[in-house]
Coordinates of C-alpha atoms in Angstrom, one line a residue:
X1451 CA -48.8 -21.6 -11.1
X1452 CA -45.3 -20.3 -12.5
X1453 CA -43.0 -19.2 -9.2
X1454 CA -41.3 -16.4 -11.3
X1455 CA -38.1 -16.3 -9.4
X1456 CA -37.9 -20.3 -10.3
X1457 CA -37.9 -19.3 -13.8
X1458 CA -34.0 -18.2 -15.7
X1459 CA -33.6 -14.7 -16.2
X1460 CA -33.2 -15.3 -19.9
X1461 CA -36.2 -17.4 -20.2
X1462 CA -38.1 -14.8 -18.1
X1463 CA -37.2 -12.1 -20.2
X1464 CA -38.2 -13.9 -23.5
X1465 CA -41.2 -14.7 -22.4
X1466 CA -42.4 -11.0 -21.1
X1467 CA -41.0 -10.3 -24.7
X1468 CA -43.4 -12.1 -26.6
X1469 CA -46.2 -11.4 -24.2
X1470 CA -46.4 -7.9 -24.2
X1471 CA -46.1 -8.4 -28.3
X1472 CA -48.9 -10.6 -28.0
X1473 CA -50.8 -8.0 -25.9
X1474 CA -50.3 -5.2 -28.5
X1475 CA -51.3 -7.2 -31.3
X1476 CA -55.0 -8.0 -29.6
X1477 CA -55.2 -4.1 -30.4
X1478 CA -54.9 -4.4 -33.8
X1479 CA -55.6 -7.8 -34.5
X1480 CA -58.7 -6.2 -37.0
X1481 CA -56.8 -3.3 -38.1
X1482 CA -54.2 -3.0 -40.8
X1483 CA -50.7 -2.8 -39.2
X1484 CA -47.4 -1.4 -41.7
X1485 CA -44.7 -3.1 -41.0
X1486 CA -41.4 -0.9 -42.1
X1487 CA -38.3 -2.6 -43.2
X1488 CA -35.7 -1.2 -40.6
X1489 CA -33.3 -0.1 -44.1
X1490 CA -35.9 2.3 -44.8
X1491 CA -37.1 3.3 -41.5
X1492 CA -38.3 7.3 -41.7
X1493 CA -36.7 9.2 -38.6
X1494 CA -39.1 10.9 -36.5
X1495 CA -41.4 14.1 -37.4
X1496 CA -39.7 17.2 -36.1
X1497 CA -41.4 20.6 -35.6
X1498 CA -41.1 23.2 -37.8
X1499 CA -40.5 26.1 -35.9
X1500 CA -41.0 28.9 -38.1
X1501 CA -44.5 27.9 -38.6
X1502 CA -45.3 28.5 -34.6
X1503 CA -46.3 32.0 -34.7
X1504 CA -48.2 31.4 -37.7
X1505 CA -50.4 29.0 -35.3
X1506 CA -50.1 29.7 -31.5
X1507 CA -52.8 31.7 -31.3
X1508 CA -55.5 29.1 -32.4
X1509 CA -53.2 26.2 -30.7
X1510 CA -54.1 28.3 -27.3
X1511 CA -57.7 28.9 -28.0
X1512 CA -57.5 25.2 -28.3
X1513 CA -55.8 24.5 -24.8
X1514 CA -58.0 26.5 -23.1
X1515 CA -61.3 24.8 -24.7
X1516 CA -59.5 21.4 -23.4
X1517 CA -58.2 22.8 -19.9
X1518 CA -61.6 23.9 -19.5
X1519 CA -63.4 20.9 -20.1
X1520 CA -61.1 18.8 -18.6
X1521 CA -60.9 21.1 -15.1
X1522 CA -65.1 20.8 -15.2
X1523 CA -65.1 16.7 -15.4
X1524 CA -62.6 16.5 -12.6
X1525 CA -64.2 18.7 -10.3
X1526 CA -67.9 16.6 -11.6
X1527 CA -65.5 13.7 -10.8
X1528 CA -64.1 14.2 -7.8
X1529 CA -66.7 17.2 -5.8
X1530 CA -64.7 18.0 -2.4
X1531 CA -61.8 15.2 -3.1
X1532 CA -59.9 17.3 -6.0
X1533 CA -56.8 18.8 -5.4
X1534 CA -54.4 20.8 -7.7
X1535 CA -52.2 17.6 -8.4
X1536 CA -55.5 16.2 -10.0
X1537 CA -55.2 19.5 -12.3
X1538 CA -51.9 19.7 -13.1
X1539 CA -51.4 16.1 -13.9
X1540 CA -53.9 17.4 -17.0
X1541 CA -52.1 20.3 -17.4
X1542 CA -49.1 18.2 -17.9
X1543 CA -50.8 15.9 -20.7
X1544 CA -52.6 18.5 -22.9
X1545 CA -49.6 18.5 -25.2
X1546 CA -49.1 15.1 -25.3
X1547 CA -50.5 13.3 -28.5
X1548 CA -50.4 9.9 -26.6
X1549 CA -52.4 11.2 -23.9
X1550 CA -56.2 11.4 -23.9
X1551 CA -55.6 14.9 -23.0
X1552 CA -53.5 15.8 -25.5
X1553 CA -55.6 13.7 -28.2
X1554 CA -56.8 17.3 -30.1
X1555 CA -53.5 16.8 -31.4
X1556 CA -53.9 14.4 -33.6
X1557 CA -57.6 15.6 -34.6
X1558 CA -56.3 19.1 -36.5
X1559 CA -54.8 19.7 -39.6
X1560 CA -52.8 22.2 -40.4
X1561 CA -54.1 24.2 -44.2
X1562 CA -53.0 27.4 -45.9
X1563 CA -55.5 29.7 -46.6
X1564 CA -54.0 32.3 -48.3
X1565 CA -51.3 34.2 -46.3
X1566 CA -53.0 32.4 -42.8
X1567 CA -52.2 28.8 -41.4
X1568 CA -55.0 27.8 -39.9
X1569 CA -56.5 24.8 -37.7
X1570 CA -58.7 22.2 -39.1
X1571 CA -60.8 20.0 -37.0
X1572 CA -60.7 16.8 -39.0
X1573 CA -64.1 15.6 -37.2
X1574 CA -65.2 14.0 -34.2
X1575 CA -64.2 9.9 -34.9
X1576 CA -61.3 10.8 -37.1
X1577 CA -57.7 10.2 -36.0
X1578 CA -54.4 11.4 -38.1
X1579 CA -51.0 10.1 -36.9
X1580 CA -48.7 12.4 -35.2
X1581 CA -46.6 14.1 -38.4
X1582 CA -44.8 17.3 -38.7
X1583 CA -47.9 19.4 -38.4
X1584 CA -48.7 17.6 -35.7
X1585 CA -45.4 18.4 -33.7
X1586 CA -45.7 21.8 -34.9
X1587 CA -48.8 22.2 -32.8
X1588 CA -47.3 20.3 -30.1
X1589 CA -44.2 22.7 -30.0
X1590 CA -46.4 25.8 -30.0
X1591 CA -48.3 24.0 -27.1
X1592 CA -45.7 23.5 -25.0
X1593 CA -43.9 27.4 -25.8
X1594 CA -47.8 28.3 -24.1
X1595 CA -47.3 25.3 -21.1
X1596 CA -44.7 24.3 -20.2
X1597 CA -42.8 27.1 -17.9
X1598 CA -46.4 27.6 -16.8
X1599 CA -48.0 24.6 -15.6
X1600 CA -48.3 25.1 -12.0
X1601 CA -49.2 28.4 -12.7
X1602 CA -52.2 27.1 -15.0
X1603 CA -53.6 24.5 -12.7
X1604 CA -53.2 26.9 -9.4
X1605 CA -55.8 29.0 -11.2
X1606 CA -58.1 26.3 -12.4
X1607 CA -58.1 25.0 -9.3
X1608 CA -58.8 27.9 -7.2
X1609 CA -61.2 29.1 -9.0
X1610 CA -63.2 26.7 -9.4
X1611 CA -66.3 27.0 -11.4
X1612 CA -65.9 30.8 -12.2
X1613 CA -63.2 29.6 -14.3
X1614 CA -64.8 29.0 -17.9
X1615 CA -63.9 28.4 -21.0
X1616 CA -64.1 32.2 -22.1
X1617 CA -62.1 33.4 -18.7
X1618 CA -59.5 30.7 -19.0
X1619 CA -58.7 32.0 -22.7
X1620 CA -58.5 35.2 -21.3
X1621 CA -56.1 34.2 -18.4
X1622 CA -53.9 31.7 -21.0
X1623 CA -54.3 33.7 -24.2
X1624 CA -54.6 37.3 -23.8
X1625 CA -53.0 38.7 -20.7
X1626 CA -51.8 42.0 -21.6
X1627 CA -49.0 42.0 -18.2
X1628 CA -47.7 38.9 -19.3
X1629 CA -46.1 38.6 -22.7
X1630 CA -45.9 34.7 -22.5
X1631 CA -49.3 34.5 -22.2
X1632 CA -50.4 36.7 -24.6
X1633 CA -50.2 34.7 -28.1
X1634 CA -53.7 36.5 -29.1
X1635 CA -53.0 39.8 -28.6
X1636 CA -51.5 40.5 -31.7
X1637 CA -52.4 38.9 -35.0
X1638 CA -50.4 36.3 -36.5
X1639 CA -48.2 37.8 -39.5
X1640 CA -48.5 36.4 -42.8
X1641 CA -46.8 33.1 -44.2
X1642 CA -44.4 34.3 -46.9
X1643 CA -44.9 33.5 -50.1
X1644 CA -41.8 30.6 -50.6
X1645 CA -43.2 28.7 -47.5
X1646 CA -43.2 25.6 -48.3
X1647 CA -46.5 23.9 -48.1
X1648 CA -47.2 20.9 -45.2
X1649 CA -47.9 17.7 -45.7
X1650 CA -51.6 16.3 -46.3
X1651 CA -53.3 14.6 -43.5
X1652 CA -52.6 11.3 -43.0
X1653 CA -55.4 9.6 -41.1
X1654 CA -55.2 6.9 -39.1
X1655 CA -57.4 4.4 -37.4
X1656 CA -58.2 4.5 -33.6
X1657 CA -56.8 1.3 -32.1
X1658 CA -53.1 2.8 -33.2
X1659 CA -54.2 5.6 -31.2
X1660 CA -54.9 3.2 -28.6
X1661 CA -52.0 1.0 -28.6
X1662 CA -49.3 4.0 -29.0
X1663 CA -51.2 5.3 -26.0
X1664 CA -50.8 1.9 -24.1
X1665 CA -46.9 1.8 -25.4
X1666 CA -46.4 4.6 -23.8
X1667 CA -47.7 3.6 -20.6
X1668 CA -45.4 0.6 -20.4
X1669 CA -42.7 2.7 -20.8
X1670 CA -44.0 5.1 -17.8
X1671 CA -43.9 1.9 -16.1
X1672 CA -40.2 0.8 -16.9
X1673 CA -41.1 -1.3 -19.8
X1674 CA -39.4 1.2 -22.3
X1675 CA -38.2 0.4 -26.1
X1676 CA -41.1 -1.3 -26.7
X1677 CA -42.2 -0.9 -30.5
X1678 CA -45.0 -2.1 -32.9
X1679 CA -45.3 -5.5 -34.2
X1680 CA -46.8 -6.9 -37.7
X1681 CA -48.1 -9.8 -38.0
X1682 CA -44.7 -11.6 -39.8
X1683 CA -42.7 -9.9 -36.6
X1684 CA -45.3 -12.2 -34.4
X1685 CA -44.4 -15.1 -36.9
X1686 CA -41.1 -14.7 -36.4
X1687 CA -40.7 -14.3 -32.6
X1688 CA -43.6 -17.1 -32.2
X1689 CA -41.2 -19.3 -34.5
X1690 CA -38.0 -18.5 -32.4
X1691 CA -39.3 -18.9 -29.0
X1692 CA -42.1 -21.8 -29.8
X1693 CA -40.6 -23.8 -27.0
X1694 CA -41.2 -21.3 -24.2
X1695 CA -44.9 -19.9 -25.5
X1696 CA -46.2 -23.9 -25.6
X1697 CA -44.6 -24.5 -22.2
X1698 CA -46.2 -21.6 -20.7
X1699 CA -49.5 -22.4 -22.7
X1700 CA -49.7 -26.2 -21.0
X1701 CA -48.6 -24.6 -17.5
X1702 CA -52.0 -23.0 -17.9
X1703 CA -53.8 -25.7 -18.5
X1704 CA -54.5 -24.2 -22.3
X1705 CA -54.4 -26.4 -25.5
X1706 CA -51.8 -25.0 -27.5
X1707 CA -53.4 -25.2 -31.1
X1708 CA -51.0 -22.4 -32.0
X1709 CA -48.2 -23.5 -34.1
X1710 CA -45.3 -21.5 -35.6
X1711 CA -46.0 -23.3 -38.9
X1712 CA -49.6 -21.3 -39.4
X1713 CA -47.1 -18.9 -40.7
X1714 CA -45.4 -21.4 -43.4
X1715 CA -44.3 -18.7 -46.2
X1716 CA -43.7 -21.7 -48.9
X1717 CA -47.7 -22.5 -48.2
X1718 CA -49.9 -21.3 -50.7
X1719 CA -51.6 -17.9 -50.1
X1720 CA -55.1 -18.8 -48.9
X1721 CA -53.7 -21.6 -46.9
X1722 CA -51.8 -19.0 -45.4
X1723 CA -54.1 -16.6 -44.8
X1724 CA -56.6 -19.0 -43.4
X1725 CA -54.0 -20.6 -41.0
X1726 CA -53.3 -16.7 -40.1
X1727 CA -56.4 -16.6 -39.1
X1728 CA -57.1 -19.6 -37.1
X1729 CA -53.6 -18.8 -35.2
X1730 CA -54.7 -14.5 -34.2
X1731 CA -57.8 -16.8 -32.7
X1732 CA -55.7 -18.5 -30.5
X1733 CA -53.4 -16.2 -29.6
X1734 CA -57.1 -14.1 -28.3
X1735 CA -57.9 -17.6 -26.2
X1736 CA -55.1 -17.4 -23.9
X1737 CA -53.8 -13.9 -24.6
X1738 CA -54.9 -12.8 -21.0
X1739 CA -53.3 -15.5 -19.6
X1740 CA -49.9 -14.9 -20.8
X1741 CA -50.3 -11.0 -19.9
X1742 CA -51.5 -11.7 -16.6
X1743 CA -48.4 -13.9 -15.8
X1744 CA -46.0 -10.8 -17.0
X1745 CA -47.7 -9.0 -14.4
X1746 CA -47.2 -11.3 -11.8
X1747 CA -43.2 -11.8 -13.2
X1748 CA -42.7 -8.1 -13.9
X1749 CA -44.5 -6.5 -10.1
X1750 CA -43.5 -9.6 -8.3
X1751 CA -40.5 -8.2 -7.0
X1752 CA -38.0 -5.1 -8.5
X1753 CA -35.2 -7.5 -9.3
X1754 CA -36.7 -9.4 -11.8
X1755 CA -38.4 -6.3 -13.6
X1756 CA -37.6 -6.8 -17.3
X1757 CA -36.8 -3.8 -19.5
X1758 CA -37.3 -4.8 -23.3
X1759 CA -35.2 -3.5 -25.6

């Protein structure tokens, strides 16, 4: 096997490079991946602010629903064993759209209905990606949350079962000597009439879901700036660093049969496509091998701990 201190930094950090590409694209190997040219790269989707109190009602009807469930499979989960760090590590999450927690998220649209902006469950299997209705939520979640966390799982977790979906609305939702937590005591005023209607709800498929999801733990783990590959990004990297990905293939023992000119743009297209597809084969065949071996270079020891950029 590969000592990883033997190996030159550079080297090291190439290869982590294209392996944790390679690891992202067995995610969406089947699924349709846009690739954005970097001239025309949109900046990211902000909240709209002004919409919050249109919303934050429903958005902590919602919270509570998923606080409750998610305090009721714990304590199924862990009986005597749960403790309140157990809770508020959920607590933390349920406004995250990358976390499982937080995946309601990305499940609700936002519509006008008349002078009311109202929550749309989209349906159980469908996933949208994370727009600016989608940080509008998030932002009114985290006005409900965030100065409140520890506040939220001390009271999940003491009391235990009595604490239901219905009661933990009441505690989040409609406490009448706590202002901050009383987003439904008073209806929601009307949108005006030059509000400028939101987007449409742009659906996604799940293994995006997934891999943001896993992006984001790499980056909990140190591994930040990673981004999302296409398929002519993995040509491109596996045609610049060919030399390194077939010596690490042979130190495995693996026959290579991946070859940077699968990817030959002068070839005709079906040639193309069918070489495409013959090299995303290989790349599954020793896939785990290569993302094994980054775990062994990156955990080995804290020195050599590669942050891609």
């Amino acid at each position: 096997p590969i000592d990883p201190a033997s190996m030159p930094k550079r080297r090291s950090s190439r290869l982590a490079l294209l392996a944790c590409a390679l690891l992202l694209a067995l995610l969406v190997a089947d699924a349709k991946v846009t690739v954005h040219d970097k001239g025309k790269k949109k900046g990211p989707a902000r909240a709209v602010k002004s919409d919050v109190k249109y919303i934050k009602c429903q958005v902590c009807e919602e919270v509570a629903k998923t606080l409750s469930r998610e305090a009721s499979s714990l304590r199924d989960e862990k009986g005597a064993k749960l403790t309140e760090s157990d809770v508020l590590e959920k607590v933390e999450k349920v406004c995250d759209p990358t976390a499982e927690e937080g995946e309601w998220l990305v499940k609700h649209d936002l519509v006008e209905k008349g002078t009311a902006l109202t929550m749309k469950f989209m349906g159980a299997d469908v996933y949208g990606k994370c727009g600016v209705e989608c940080k509008t939520m998030q932002r009114a979640c985290e006005d409900i949350v965030s100065d409140r966390d520890t506040d939220i799982a001390e009271a999940l977790f003491t009391s235990g079962d009595a604490m239901k979906r219905a009661a933990v609305t009441a505690f989040l939702c409609r406490d009448e000597t706590e202002t901050e937590r009383g987003s439904c005591l008073r209806a929601p005023p009307p949108t005006p009439k030059d509000r400028q209607k939101g987007p449409a709800f742009e659906a996604t498929d799940k293994k995006e879901i997934d891999m943001q999801r896993m992006m984001k733990q790499m980056e909990a783990m140190g591994m930040g700036g990673m981004q999302m590959y296409g398929r002519d990004d993995m040509a491109e990297m596996v045609s610049d660093y060919d030399d390194d990905f077939a010596a690490s293939a042979a130190a495995n023992g693996e026959a290579a049969g991946f070859n940077a000119q699968s990817f030959d743009e002068d070839a005709p297209a079906a040639s193309v496509a069918e070489k495409a597809k013959n090299a995303w084969s290989s790349v599954k065949r020793f896939g785990r091998g290569i993302a094994d071996k980054l775990k062994n270079a990156v955990g080995s020891d804290p020195d050599d701990n590669v942050e891609l950029r």
